[in-house]
CSV table of C-alpha atoms in Angstrom, one decimal:
chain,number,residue,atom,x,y,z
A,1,UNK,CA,113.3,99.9,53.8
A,2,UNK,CA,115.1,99.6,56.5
A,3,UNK,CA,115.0,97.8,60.1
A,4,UNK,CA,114.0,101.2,61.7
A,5,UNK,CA,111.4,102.1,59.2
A,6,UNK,CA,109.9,99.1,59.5
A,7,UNK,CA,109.4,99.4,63.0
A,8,UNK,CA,108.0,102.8,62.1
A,9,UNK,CA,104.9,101.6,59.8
A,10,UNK,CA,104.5,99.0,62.2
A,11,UNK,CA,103.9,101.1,65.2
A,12,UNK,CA,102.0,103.5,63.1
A,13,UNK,CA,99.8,101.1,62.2
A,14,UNK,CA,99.0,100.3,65.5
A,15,UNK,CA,99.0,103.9,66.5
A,16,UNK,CA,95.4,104.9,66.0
A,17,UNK,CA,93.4,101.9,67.8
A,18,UNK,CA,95.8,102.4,70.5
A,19,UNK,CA,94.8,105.6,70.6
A,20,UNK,CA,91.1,104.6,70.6
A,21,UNK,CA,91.8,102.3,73.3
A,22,UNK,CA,93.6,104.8,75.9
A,23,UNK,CA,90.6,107.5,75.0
A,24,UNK,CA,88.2,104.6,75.7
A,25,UNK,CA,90.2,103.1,79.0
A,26,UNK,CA,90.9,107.0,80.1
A,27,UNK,CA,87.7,108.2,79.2
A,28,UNK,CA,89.6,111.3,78.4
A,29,UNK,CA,90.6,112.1,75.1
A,30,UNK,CA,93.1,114.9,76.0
A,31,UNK,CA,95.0,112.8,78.6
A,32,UNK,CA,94.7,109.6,75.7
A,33,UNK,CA,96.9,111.6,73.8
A,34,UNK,CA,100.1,112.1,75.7
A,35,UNK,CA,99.3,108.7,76.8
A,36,UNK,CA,99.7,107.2,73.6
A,37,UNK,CA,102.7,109.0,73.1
A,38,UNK,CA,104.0,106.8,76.4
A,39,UNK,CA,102.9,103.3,75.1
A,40,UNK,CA,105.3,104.3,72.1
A,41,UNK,CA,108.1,105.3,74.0
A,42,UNK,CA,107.9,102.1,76.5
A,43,UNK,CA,107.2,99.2,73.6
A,44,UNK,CA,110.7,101.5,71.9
A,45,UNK,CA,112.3,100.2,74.8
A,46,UNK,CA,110.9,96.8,75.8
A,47,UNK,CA,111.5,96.1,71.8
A,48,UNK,CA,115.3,97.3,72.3
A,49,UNK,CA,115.5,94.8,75.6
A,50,UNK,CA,113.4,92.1,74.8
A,51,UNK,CA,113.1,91.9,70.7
A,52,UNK,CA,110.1,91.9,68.8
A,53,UNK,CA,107.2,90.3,70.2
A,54,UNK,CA,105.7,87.3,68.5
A,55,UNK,CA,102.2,88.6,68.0
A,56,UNK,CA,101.9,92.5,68.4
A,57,UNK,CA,98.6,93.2,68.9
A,58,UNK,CA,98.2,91.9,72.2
A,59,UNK,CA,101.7,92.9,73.3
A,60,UNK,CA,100.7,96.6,72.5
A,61,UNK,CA,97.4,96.2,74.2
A,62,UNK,CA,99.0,95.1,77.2
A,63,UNK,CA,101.5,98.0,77.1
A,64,UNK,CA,98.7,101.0,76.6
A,65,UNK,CA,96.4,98.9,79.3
A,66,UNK,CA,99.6,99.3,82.0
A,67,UNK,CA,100.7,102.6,80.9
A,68,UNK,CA,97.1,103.8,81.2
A,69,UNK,CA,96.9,102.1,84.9
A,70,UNK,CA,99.6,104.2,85.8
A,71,UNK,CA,98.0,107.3,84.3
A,72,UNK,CA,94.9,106.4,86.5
A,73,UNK,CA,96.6,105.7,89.5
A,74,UNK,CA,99.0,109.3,89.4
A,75,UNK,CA,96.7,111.5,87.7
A,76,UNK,CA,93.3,111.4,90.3
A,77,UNK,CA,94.2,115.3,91.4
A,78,UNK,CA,94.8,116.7,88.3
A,79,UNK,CA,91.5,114.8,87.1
A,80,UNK,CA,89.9,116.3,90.1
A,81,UNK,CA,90.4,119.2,89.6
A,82,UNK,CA,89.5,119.3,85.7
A,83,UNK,CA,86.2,117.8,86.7
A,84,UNK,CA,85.9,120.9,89.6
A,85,UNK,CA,87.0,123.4,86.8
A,86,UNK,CA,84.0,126.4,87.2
A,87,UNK,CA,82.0,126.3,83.7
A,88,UNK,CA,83.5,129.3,82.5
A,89,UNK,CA,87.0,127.9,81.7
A,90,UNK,CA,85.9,124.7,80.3
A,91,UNK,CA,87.0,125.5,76.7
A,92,UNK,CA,83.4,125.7,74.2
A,93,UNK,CA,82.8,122.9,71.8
A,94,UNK,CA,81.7,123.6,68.2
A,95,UNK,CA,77.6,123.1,68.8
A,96,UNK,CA,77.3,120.9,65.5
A,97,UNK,CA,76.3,117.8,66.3
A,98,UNK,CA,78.3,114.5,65.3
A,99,UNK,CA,77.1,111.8,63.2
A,100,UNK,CA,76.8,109.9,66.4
A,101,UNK,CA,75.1,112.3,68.4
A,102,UNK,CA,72.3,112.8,65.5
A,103,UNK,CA,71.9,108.5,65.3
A,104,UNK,CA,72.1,107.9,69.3
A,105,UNK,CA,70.8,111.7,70.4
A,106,UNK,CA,73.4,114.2,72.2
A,107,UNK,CA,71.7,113.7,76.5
A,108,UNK,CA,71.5,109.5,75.8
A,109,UNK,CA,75.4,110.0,74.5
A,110,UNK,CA,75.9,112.0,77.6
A,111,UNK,CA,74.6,109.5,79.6
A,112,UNK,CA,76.1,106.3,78.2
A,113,UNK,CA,79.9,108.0,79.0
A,114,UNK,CA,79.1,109.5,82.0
A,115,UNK,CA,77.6,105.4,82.7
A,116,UNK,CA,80.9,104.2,81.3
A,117,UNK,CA,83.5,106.7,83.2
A,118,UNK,CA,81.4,105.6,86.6
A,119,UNK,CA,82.7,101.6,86.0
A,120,UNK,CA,85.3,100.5,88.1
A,121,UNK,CA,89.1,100.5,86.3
A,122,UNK,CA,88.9,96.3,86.0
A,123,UNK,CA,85.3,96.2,84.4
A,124,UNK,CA,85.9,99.0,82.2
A,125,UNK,CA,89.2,97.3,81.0
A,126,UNK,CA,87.5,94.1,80.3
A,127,UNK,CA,84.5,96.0,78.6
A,128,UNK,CA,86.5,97.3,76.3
A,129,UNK,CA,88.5,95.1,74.9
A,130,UNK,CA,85.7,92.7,74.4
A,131,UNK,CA,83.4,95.2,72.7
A,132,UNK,CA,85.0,97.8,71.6
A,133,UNK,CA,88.7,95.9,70.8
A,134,UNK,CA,87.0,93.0,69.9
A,135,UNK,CA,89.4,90.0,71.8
A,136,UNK,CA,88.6,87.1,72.9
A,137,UNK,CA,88.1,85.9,76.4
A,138,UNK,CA,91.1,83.9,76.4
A,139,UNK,CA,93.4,87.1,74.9
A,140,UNK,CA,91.7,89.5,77.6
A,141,UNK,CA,92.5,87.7,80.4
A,142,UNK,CA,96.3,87.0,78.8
A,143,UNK,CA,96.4,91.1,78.1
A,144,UNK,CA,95.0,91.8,82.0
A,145,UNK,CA,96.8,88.9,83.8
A,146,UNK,CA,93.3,87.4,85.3
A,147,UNK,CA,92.0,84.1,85.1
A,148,UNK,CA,89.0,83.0,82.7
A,149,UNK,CA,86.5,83.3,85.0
A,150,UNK,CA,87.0,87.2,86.2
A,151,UNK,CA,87.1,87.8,82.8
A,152,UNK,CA,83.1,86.6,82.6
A,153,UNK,CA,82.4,87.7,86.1
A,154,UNK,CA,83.5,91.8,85.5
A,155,UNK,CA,82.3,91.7,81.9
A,156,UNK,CA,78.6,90.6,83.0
A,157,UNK,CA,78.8,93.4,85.8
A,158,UNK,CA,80.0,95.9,82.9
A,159,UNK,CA,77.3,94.9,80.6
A,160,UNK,CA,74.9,95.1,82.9
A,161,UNK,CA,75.4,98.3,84.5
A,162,UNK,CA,76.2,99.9,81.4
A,163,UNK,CA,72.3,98.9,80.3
A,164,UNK,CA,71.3,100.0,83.3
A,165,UNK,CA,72.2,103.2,82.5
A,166,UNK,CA,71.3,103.0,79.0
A,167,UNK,CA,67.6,101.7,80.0
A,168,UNK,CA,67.6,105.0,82.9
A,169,UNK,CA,68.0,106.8,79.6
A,170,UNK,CA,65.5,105.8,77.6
B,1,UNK,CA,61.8,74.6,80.1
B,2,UNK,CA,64.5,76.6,82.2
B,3,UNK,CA,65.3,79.9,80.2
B,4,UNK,CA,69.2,81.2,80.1
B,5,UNK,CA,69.7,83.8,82.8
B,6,UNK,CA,70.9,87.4,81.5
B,7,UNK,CA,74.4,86.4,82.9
B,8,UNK,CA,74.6,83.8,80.5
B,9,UNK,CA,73.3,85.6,77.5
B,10,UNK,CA,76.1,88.2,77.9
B,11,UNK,CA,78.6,85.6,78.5
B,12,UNK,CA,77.0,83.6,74.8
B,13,UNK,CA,77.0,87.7,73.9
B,14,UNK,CA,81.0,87.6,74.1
B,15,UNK,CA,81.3,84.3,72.9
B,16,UNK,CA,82.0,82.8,76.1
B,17,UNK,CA,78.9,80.5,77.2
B,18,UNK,CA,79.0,76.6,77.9
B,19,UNK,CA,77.7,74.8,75.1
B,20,UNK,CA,74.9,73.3,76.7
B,21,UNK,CA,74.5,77.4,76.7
B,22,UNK,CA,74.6,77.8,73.2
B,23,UNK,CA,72.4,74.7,72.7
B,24,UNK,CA,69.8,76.2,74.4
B,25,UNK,CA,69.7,79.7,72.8
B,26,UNK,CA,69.6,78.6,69.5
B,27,UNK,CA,66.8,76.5,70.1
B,28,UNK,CA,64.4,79.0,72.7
B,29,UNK,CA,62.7,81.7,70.9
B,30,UNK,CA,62.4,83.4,74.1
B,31,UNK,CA,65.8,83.5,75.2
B,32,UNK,CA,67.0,84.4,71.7
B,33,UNK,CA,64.8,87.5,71.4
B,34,UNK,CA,66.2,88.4,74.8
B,35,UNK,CA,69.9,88.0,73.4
B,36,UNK,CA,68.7,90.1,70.2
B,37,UNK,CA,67.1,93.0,73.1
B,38,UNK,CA,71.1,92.4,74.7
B,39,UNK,CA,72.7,93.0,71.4
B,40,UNK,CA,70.6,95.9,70.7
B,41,UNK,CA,71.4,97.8,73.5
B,42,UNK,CA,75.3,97.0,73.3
B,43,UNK,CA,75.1,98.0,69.7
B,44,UNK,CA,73.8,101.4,70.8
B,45,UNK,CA,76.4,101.3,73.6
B,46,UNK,CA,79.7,100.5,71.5
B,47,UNK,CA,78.3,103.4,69.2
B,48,UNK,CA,77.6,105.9,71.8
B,49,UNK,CA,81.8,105.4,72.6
B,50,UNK,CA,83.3,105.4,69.7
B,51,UNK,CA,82.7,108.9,68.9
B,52,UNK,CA,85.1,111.6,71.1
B,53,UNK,CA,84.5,111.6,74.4
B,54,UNK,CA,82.1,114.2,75.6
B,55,UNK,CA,83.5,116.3,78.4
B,56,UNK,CA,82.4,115.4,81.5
B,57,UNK,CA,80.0,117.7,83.1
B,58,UNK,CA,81.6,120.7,84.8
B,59,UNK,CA,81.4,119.3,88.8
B,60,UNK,CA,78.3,120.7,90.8
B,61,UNK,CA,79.5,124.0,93.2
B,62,UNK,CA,80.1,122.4,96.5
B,63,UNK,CA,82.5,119.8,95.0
B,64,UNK,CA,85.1,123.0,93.8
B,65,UNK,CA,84.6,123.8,98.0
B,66,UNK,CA,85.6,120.6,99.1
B,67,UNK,CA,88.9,120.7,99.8
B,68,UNK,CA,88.4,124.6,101.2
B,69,UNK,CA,86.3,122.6,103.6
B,70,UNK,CA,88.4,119.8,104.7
B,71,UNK,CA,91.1,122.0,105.5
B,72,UNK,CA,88.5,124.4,107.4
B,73,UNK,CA,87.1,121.9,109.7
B,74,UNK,CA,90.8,120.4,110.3
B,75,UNK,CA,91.5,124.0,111.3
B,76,UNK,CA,88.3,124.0,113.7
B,77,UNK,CA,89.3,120.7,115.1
B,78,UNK,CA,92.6,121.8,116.2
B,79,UNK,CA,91.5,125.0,117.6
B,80,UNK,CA,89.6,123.4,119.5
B,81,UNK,CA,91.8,120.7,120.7
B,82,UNK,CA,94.0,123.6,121.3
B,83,UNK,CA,91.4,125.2,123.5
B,84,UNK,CA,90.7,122.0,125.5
B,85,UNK,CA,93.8,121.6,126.6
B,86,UNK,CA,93.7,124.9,127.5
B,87,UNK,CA,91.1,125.2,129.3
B,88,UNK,CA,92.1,121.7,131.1
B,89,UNK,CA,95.2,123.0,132.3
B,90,UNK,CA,93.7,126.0,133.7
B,91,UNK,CA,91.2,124.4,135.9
B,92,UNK,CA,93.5,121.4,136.9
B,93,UNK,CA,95.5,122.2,140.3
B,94,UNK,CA,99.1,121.4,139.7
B,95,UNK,CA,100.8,121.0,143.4
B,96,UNK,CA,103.8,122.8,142.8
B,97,UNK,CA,107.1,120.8,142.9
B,98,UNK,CA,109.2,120.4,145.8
B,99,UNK,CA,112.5,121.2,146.2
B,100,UNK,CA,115.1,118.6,147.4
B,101,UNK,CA,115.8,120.1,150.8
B,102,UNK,CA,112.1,120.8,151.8
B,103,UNK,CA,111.0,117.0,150.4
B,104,UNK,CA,113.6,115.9,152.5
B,105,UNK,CA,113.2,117.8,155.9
B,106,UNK,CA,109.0,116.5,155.2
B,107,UNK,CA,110.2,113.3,154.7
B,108,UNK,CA,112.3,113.5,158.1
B,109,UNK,CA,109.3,114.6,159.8
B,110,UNK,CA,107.0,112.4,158.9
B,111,UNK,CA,109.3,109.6,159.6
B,112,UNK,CA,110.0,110.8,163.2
B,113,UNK,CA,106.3,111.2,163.8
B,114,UNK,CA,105.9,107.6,162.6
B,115,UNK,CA,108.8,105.7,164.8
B,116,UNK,CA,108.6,108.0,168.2
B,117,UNK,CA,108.5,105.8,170.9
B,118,UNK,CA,106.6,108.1,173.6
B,119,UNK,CA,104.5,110.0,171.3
B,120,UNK,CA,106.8,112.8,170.7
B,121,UNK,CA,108.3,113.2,167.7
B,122,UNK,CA,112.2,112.7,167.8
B,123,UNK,CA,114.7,114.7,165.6
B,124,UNK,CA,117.3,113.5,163.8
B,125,UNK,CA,120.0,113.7,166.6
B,126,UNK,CA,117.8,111.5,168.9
B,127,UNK,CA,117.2,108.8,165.6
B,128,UNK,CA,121.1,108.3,165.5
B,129,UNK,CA,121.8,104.6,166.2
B,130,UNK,CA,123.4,105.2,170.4
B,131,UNK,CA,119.8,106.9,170.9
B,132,UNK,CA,117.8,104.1,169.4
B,133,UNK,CA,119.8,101.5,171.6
B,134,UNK,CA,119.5,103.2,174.7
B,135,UNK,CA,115.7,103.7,174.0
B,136,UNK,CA,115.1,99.6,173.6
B,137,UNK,CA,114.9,97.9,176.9
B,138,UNK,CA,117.9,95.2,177.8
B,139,UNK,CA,116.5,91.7,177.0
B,140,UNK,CA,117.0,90.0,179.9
B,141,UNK,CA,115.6,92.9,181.8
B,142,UNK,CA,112.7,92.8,179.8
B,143,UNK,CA,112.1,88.9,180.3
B,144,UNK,CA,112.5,88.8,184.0
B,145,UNK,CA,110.1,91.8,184.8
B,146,UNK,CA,106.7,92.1,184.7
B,147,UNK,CA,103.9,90.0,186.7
B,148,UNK,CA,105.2,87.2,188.7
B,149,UNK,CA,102.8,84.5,186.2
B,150,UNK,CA,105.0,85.3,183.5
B,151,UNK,CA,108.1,85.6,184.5
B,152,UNK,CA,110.4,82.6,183.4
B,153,UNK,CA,112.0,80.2,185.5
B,154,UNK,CA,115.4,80.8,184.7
B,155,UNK,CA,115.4,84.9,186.4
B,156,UNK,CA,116.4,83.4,189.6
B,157,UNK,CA,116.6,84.7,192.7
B,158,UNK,CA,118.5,87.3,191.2
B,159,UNK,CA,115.9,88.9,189.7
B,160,UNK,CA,113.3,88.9,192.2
C-alpha cells in the first residue's frame, strides 16, 4: 500500500465522526456535509506543509472546529434565509419515525436541538466535544486554544441550559 | 454537611472536579443521586443529538418581512429627512448675496456716515487725505484758543 493510500484509509477513517462533529457543531446536516469535504481538503494541505501530525485525532478535530468557525461566521444570510424559507419549500421528510424519535419522543427531540442550536458557538463547541466526542478537559481546551478553566466555566453554562430546556420539555 | 453545588457535579460529570470534589460525592447519598438525575438527563440529551438533525422549524411570518421592513422604514426616514430640509429651506429667509460693487458703495457709506465730522456724511472725494488735513484744526492753534484758564503759558502775547 502505498504512502498515498495510506493517507486515504487514514482520513477515511476519520471521515465519519468528523462528519458527526461538523453536523453536531453546525447543527445542520446539509451544510456538515460540504463542510467535511473542506476539513479534508485543508488537513491535504497542512499534511503537504507541515507533515503528519503526531496524534490525529485532535489535529483533525481542531481542523473541522476552525473550518466550521468559518462556516459560521460567512454563512449567517444564507442560514437566514433557510430558516425564513415559507413552509412550502422546505423539502417533506419521510413521516416514519427514527429509532431515536420513538425512545426520546419526536416534540422532546425537537426541543432538545432547537435548545442546542440556541447555545452560543464557544459553549456549543465545548459541549460537544466533551459529550458527544468524548475528550478530555485538557484535549478540549488544546483543540479550542482556551485555558482550563473556560473550558469548565462554558461547559457548566452548556449543561445547564441544555437541562433547562430538557426539564421545559418534560 | 455542605452538599456539592450543580456546578461542581457537572464539572465531576466531565471528569473535571477537585478531588476533595470527588471525595465528597462518593461519600453523600444526596449529592450522588443528584449526579445520577445529571447523568440521566445528559444521557437523554447526547441521544436526542446523535440522530440527524431535525430541520429547524420553518421561521414565524414576520421574520420572512424583516428585511422588507428595514429597508421600508430606511426609505420613510430619508423621505422624511428629505422633506425637512425641505420644508426648512423654504421657510428660512436667505438675504440674497451682494454683489462686489453694491457691498462696496454700502460699505463707503456707512463709513462716511461713521467719520463725518459735522454731521453730514462726506463722499469719497472729501475722505481723500488733503481734505482730512484741512478738516483737523492746526495744533498750536488749537492749544492757544479757547478760555483764557486754559490757555498755556507759552501762547504769548502772540496769541492773545
Amino acid at each position: 500500500m502505498s504512502r498515498q493510500d495510506e493517507l486515504g484509509a487514514l482520513l477515511e477513517l476519520h471521515t465519519g465522526r468528523l462528519r458527526r462533529l461538523c453536523r453536531l457543531l453546525l447543527a445542520d446536516g446539509q451544510e456538515a456535509e460540504e463542510v467535511v469535504q473542506d476539513v479534508l481538503v485543508k488537513a491535504l494541505e497542512a499534511l503537504q506543509r507541515q507533515g503528519p501530525p503526531d496524534d490525529w485525532g485532535p489535529w483533525l478535530t481542531r481542523i473541522a472546529v476552525n473550518t466550521c468557525r468559518d462556516r459560521r461566521r460567512a454563512g449567517w444570510w444564507r442560514r437566514f434565509r433557510r430558516w425564513s424559507e415559507p413552509i412550502e419549500t422546505v423539502p417533506l421528510r419521510h413521516t416514519d419515525p427514527t429509532p431515536e424519535d420513538v425512545a426520546i419522543g419526536a416534540e422532546t427531540r425537537q426541543q432538545i436541538w432547537q435548545g442546542f442550536r440556541s447555545l452560543p458557538d464557544r459553549q456549543r463547541e465545548v459541549f460537544v466535544l466533551r459529550h458527544m466526542e468524548g475528550l478530555s478537559g485538557p484535549e478540549i481546551a488544546e483543540a479550542l486554544g482556551l485555558s482550563a478553566g473556560s473550558v469548565k466555566r462554558h461547559l457548566f453554562r452548556a449543561v445547564h441550559r441544555m437541562r433547562e430546556t430538557l426539564e421545559e420539555t418534560v | 454537611m455542605r452538599h456539592l453545588s450543580e456546578r461542581a457535579l457537572v464539572h465531576a460529570q466531565a471528569g473535571l472536579a477537585e478531588p476533595a470534589e470527588r471525595e465528597h460525592l462518593e461519600s453523600c447519598l444526596t449529592c450522588t443521586r443528584r449526579a445520577e438525575g445529571l447523568m440521566h438527563a445528559l444521557t437523554v440529551i447526547t441521544r436526542a443529538l446523535d440522530g440527524p438533525a431535525p430541520r429547524p422549524r420553518p421561521a414565524p411570518a414576520f421574520r420572512r418581512w424583516i428585511p422588507a421592513a428595514a429597508l421600508a422604514t430606511a426609505t420613510a426616514l430619508a423621505a422624511l429627512l428629505w422633506v425637512e430640509v425641505a420644508v426648512w429651506r423654504a421657510v428660512t429667509y436667505v438675504p440674497p448675496t451682494m454683489r462686489p460693487e453694491e457691498a462696496r458703495a454700502m460699505l463707503t457709506q456707512v463709513s462716511a456716515a461713521l467719520f463725518s465730522l459735522h454731521g453730514d456724511a462726506t463722499t469719497p472725494s472729501e475722505t481723500s487725505p488733503e481734505a482730512v488735513e484741512s478738516l483737523v484744526p492746526d495744533s498750536e492753534e488749537s492749544e492757544c484758543t479757547g478760555p483764557e484758564s486754559l490757555i498755556p503759558s507759552g501762547c504769548g502775547a502772540g496769541a492773545s
